[in-house]
Short mmCIF file of C-alpha atoms in Angstrom, two decimals:
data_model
loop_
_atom_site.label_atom_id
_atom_site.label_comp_id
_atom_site.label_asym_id
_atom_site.label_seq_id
_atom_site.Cartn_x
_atom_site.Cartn_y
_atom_site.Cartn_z
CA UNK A 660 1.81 176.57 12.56
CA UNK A 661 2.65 173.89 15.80
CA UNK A 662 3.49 170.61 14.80
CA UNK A 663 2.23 167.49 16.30
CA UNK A 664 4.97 167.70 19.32
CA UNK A 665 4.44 170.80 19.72
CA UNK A 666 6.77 172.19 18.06
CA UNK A 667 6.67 176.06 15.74
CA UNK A 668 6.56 175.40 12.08
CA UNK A 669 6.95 178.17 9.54
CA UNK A 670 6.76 178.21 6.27
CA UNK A 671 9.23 180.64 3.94
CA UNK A 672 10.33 181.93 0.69
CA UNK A 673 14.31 181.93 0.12
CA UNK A 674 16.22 182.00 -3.10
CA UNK A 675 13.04 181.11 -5.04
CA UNK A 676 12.13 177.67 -3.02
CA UNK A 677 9.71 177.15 -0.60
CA UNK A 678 10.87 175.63 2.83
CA UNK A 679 9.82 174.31 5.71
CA UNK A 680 11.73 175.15 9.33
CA UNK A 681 11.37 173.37 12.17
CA UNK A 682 12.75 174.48 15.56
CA UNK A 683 15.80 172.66 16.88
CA UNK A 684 14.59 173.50 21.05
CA UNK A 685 17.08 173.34 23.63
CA UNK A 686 16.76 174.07 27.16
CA UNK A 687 19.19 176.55 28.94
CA UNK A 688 21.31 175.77 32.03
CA UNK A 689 23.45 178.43 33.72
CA UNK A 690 25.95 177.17 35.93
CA UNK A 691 27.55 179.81 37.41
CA UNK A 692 31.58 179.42 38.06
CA UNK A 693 32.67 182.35 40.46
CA UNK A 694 30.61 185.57 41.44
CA UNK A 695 31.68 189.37 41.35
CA UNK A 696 35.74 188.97 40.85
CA UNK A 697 36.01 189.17 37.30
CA UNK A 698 38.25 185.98 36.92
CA UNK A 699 36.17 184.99 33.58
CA UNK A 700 38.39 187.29 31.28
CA UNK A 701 40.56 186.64 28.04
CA UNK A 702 38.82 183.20 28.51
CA UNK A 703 38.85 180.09 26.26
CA UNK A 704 37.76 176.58 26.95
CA UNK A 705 38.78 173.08 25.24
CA UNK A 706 36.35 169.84 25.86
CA UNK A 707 38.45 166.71 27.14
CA UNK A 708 38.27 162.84 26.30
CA UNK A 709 35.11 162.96 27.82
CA UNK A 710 33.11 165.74 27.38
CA UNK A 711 34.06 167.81 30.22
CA UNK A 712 35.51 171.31 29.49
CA UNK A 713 38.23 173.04 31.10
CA UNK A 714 38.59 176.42 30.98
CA UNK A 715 42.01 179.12 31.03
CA UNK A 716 40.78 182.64 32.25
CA UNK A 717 42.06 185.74 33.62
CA UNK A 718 41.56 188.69 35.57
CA UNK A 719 43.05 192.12 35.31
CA UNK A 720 42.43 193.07 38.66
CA UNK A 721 44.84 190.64 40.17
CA UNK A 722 47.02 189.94 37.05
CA UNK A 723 46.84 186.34 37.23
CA UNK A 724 45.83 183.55 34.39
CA UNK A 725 43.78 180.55 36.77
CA UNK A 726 42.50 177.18 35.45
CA UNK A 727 38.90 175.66 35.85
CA UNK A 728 38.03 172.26 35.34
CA UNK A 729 34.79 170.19 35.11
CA UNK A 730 34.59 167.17 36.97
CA UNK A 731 31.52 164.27 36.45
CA UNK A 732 30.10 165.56 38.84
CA UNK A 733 31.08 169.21 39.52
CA UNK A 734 33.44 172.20 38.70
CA UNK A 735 36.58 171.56 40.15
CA UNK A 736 38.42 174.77 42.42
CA UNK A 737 39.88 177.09 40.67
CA UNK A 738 44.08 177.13 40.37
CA UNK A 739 46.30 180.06 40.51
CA UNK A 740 48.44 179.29 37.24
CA UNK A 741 50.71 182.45 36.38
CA UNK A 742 51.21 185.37 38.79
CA UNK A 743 51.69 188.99 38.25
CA UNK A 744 51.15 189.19 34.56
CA UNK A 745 49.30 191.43 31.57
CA UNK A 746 47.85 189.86 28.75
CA UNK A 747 48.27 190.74 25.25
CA UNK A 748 45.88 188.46 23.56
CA UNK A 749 42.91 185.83 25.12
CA UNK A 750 44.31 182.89 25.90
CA UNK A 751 43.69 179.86 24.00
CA UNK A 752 42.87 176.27 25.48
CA UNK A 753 43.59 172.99 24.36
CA UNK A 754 44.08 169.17 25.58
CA UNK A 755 46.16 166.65 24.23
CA UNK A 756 46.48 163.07 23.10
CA UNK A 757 46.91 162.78 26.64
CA UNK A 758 44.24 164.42 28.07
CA UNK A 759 46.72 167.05 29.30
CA UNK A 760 45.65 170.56 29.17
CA UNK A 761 47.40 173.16 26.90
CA UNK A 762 47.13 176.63 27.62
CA UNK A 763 49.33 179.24 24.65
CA UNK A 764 49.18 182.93 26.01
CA UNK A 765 51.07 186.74 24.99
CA UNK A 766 52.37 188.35 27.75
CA UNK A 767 53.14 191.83 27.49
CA UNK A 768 56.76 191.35 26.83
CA UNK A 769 55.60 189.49 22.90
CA UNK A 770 56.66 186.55 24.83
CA UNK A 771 54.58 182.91 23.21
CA UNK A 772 54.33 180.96 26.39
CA UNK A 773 52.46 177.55 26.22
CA UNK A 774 51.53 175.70 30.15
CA UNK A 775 51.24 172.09 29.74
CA UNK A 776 49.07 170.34 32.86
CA UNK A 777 50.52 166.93 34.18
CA UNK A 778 51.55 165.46 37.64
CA UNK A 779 52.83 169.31 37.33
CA UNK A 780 52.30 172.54 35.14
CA UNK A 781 55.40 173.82 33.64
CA UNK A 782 55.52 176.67 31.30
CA UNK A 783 57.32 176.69 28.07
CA UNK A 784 58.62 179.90 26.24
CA UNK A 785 57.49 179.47 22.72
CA UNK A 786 58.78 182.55 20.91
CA UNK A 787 59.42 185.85 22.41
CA UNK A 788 58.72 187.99 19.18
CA UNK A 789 55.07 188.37 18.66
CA UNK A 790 54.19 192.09 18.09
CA UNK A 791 50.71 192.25 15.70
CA UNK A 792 47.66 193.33 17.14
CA UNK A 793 46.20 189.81 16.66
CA UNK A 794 47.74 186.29 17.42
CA UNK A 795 46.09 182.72 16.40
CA UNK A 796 47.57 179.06 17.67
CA UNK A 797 46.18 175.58 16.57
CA UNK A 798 46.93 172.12 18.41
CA UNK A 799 47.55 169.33 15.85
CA UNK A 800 46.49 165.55 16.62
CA UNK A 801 49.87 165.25 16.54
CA UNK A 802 50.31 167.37 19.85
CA UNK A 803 52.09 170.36 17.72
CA UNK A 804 51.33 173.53 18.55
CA UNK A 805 50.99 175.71 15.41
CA UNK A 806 51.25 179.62 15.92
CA UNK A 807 50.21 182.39 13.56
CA UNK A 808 52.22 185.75 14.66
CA UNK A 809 53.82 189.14 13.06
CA UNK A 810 57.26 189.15 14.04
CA UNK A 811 59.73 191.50 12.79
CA UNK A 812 62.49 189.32 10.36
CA UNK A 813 65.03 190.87 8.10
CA UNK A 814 63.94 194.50 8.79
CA UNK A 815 60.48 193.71 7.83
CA UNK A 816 57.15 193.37 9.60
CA UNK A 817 56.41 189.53 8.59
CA UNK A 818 53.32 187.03 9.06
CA UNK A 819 55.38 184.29 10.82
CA UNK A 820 53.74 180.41 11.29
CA UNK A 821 56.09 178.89 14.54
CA UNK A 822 55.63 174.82 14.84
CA UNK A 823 56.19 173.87 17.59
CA UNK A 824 56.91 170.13 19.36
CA UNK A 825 58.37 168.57 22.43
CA UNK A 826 62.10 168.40 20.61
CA UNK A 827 62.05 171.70 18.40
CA UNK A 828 60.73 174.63 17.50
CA UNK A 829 60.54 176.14 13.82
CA UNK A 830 59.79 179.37 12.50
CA UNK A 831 58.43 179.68 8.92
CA UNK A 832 58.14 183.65 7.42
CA UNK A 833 55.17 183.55 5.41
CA UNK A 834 54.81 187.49 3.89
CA UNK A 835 55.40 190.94 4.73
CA UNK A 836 52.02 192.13 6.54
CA UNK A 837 50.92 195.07 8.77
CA UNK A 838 50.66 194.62 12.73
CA UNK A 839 47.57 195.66 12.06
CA UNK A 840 46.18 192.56 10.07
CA UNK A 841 44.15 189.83 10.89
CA UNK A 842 44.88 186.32 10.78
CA UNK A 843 44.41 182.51 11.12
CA UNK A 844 46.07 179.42 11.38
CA UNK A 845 45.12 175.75 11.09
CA UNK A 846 45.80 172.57 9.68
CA UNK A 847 43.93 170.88 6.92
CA UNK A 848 45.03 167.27 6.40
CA UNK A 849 49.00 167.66 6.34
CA UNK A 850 48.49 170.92 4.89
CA UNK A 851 48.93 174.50 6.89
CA UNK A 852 46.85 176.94 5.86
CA UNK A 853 46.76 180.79 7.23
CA UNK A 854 44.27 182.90 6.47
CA UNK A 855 45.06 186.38 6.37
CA UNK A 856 43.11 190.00 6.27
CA UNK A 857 45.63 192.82 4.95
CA UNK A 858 45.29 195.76 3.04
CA UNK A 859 41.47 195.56 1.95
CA UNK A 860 42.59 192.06 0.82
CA UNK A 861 42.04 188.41 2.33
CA UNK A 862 44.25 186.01 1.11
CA UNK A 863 44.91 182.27 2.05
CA UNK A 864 48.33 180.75 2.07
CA UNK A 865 49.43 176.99 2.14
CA UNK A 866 52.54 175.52 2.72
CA UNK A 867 53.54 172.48 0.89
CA UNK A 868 54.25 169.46 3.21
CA UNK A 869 56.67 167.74 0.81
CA UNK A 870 58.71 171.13 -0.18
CA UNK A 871 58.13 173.08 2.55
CA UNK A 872 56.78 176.48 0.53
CA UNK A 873 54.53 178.31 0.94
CA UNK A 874 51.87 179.54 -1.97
CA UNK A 875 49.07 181.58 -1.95
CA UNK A 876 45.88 179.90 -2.87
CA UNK A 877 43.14 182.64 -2.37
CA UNK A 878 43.64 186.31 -3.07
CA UNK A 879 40.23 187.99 -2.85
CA UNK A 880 39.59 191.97 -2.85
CA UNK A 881 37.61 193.00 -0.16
CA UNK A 882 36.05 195.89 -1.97
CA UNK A 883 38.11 198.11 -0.75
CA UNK A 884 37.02 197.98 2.89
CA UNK A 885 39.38 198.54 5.63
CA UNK A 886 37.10 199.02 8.62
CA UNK A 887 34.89 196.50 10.74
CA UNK A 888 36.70 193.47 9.36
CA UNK A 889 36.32 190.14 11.07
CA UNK A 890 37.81 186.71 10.38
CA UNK A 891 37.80 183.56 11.91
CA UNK A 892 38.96 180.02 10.97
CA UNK A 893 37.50 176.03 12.06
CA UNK A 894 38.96 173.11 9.76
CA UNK A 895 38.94 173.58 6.14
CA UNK A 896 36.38 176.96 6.51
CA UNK A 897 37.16 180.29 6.65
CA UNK A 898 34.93 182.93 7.94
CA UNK A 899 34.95 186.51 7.13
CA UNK A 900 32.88 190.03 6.96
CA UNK A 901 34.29 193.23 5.03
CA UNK A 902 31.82 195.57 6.76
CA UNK A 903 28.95 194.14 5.45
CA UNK A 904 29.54 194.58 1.62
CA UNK A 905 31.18 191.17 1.40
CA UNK A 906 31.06 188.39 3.83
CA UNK A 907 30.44 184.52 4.44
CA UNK A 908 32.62 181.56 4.36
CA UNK A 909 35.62 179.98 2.38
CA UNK A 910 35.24 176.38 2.18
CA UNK A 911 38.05 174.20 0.59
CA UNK A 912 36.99 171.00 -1.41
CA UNK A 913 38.85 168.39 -1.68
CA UNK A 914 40.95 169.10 -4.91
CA UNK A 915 42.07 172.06 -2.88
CA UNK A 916 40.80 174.86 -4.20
CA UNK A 917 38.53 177.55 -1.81
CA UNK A 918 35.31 178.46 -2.91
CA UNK A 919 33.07 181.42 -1.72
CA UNK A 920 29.57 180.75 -0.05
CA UNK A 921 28.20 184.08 1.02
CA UNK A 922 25.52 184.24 4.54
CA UNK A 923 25.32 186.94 6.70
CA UNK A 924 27.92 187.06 9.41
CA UNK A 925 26.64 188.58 12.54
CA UNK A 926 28.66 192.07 13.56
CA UNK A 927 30.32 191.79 16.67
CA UNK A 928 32.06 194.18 19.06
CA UNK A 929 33.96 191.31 20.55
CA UNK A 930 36.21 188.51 18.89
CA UNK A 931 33.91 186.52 16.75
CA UNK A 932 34.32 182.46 18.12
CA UNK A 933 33.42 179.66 15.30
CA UNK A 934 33.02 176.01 15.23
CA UNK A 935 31.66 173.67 13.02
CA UNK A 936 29.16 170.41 13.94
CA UNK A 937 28.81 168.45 11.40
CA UNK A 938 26.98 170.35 8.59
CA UNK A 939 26.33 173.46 10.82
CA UNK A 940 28.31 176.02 11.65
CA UNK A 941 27.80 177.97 15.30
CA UNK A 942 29.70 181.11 16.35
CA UNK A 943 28.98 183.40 19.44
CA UNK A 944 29.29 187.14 18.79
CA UNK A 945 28.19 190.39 20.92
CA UNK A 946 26.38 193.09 18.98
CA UNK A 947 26.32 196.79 19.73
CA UNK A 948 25.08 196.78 23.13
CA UNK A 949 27.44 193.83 23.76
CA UNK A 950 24.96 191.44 24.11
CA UNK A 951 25.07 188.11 23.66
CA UNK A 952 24.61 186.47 20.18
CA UNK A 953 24.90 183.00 19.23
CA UNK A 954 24.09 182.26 15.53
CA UNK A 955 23.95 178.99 13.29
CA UNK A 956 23.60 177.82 10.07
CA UNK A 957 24.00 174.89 7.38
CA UNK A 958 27.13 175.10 5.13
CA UNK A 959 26.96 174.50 1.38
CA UNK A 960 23.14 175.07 1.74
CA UNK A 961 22.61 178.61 0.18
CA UNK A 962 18.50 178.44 1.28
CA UNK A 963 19.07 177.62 4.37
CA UNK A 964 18.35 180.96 6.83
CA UNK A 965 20.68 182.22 9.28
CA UNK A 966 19.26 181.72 12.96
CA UNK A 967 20.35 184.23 15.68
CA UNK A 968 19.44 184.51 18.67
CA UNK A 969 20.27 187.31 20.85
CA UNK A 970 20.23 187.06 25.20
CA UNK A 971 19.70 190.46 25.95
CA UNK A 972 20.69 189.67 29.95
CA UNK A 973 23.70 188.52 29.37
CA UNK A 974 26.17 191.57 28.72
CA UNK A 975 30.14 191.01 27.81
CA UNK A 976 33.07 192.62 25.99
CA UNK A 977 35.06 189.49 26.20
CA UNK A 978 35.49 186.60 23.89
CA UNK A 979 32.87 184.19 25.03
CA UNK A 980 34.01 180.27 23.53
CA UNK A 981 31.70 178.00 22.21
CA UNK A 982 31.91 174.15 22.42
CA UNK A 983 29.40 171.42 20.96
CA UNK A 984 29.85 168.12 22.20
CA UNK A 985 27.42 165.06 22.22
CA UNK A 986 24.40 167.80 21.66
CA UNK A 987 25.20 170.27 23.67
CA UNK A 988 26.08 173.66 22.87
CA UNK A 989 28.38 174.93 25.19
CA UNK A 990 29.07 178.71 26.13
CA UNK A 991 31.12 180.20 28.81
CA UNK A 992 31.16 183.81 29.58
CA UNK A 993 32.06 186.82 31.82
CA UNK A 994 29.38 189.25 32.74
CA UNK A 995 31.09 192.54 32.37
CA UNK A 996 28.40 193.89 34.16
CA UNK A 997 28.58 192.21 37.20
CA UNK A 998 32.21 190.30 37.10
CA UNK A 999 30.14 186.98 36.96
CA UNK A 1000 32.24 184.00 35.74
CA UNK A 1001 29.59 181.71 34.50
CA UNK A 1002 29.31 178.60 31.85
CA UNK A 1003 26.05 177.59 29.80
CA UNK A 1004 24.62 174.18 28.45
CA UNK A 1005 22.34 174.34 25.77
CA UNK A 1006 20.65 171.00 26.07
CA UNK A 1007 18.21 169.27 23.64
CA UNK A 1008 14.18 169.75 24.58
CA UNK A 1009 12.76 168.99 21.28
CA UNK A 1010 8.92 169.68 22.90
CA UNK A 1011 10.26 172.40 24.41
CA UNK A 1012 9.04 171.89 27.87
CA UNK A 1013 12.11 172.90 29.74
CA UNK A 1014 12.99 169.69 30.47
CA UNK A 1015 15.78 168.23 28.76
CA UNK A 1016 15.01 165.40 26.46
CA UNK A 1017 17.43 162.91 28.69
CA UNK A 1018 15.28 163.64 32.07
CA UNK A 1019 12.12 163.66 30.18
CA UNK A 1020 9.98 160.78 29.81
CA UNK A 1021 7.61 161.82 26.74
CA UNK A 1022 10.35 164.20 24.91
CA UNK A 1023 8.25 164.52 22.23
CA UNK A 1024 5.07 165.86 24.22
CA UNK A 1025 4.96 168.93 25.80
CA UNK A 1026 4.74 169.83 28.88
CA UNK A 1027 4.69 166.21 30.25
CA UNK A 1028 7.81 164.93 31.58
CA UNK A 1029 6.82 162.28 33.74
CA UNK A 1030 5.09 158.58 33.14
CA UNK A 1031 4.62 156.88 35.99
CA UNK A 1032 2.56 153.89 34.59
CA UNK A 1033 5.03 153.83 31.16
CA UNK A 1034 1.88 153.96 28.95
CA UNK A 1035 2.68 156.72 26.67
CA UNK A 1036 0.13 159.53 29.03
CA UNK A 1037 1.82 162.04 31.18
CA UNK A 1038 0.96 162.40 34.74
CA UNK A 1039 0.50 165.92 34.08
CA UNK A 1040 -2.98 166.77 34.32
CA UNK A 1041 -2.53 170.28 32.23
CA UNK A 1042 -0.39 168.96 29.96
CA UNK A 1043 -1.06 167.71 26.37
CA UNK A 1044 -2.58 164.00 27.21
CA UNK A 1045 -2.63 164.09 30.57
CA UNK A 1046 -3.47 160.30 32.16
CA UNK A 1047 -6.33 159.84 34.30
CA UNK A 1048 -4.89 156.96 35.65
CA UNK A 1049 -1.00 157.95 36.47
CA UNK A 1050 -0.95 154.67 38.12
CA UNK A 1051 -2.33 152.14 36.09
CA UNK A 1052 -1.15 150.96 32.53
CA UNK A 1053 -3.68 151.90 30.10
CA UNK A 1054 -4.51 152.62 26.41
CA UNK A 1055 -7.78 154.14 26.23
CA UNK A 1056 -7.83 157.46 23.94
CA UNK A 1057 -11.41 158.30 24.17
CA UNK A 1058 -13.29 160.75 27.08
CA UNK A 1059 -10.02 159.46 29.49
CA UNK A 1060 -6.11 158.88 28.89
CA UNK A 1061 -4.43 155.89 30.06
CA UNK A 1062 -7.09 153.93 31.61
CA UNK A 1063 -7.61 150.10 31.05
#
């Protein structure tokens, strides 16, 4: 059915209750960054004090990591940070208490570098041991940066967790794993927690702020699945998929113990991105054509659907970051297909109109987005309502809108 604004209503069946879904519209604006040079890859973006994001990216072609910023008003030109190097990992962007920009790559050498922004960047060697396949770093409110690596120690591949601060650096072994595994790090209260895929097994491990051991607090058997694994981490939830036979979220409670809500994670060719808003979770995936997905749901509401939706014109095999910030979805990407470097806002247009709710004057009726004479009729003559008098105040509701 259409609701009064509008708006697609549908009515379902799920889990044995009967619901009713209304459509959260948003408007889509591409802004487009650089054209045809391929500077968008092994991208990540961070949102700043404001709500402005800044961006670390790459490009193989000239083997250099640049830095993008927003402005109010504009993108700012884009800086030459690090020359002449080959990237093991995508970088990952943060800012500080500061507002000071973080960026934590892998060269090719297992060097851990992290470039802090200022009245100058200077680069900071982190660790030069990281050898695993996959590589994970979190930046504490605390301005600690928190890396998840496997590093060999004592003869033995080992999942290492490296804090790391202006005055010292400390390196924690957490277990023996394979540089094949898959892992995550973040920090839950004063609590590290690493989330780890091994061995058809995903297990969580805390360390104990007050002792400073670690212990394993989830060890779940993936049903023996080995292949098409994904994982993912954001706060105090976990996100994984065993190949389809097993998959959803981890959630800890606040006694600390994880418990298992299952929803469909999308498959993805690329690095699966996840954040949480609130009550709903958001991640951006690419599917087999590598496409672009972005899907959402509610946590701790098992009859709550899954939405995807899929842009078919947007094609990437890079990791494509995902901010929300006062409303606004935000999604950056590089076009494989033609070496665009471009960012998206998804912007709230609940009468979906295309025109954002905060330049439209009736938000809640479509396809009027003007009011001249402010008395509730659009000036749209096609649209729902139109006013027959855009220039006069009126209230009449009967053979003509708006008129006195």
């Amino acid at each position: 059915g259409i609701s009064n604004s509008g708006q697609p209503t549908v009515l379902c069946q799920s889990s044995g209750q009967l619901l009713t879904m209304f459509v959260d519209s948003n408007v889509g604006l591409d802004y487009s960054l650089n054209s045809g040079t391929g500077l968008g890859q092994q991208m990540d973006t961070a949102v700043d004090s404001n709500g402005l994001l800044r961006f670390g990216h790459y490009s193989s072609d000239y083997s250099t990591i640049f830095y993008t910023q927003e402005d109010s008003s504009q993108f700012s030109s884009t800086t030459t940070l690090v020359a002449s190097v080959d990237l093991a990992h995508p970088i990952d962007v943060y800012v500080d208490s500061n507002d000071y920009t973080r960026l934590v790559y892998v060269d090719d050498n297992n060097n851990v570098n992290l470039i802090t922004s200022g009245p100058s960047w200077n680069t900071t060697v982190v660790t030069n041991s990281s050898i695993g396949d996959d590589f994970d770093s979190y930046w504490s409110d605390d301005d600690e940066l928190y890396i998840a690596q496997i590093a060999n120690s004592n003869n033995f591949k080992t999942l290492q967790v490296v804090k790391h601060n202006s005055t010292n650096t400390t390196v924690m072994d957490v277990i023996h794993a394979n540089v094949t595994s898959q892992f995550e790090v973040g920090l839950i209260g004063d609590t590290i927690a690493v989330a780890l895929i091994d061995a058809n097994r995903l297990k969580i491990f805390e360390m104990n702020s007050t002792t400073g051991n670690w212990s394993t607090a989830l060890d779940s058997w993936l049903l023996g699945q080995t292949e098409n694994l994904e994982l993912s981490m954001a706060g105090n939830n976990v996100l994984f998929d065993a190949n389809n036979s097993i998959q959803g979220f981890y959630i800890r409670n606040s006694t600390g113990q994880w418990n298992l809500q299952t929803a469909d994670i999308p498959d993805s060719n690329s690095t699966i991105e996840f954040v949480i808003d609130g009550d709903r979770w958001h991640t951006t995936t690419t599917d087999e054509s590598n496409n672009l997905v972005w899907s959402t749901g509610v946590l701790d509401d098992y009859s709550n659907p899954v939405t995807t939706i899929s842009f078919p014109a947007i094609y990437t095999t890079e990791p494509v970051p995902i901010e929300i910030t006062n409303d606004r979805v935000m999604i950056s990407y590089a076009d494989t297909s033609t070496n665009n470097f471009l960012t998206m806002r998804l912007i709230p247009d609940q009468d979906g109109d295309l025109i954002p709710d905060l330049m439209d004057d009736l938000p809640s009726m479509p396809n009027q987005w003007e009011d001249s004479d402010l008395d509730g009729f659009g000036d749209n003559i096609l649209g729902a309502n139109p006013d027959h008098c855009a220039s006069d105040f009126g209230v009449s509701k009967f053979v003509e809108y708006g008129c006195s």
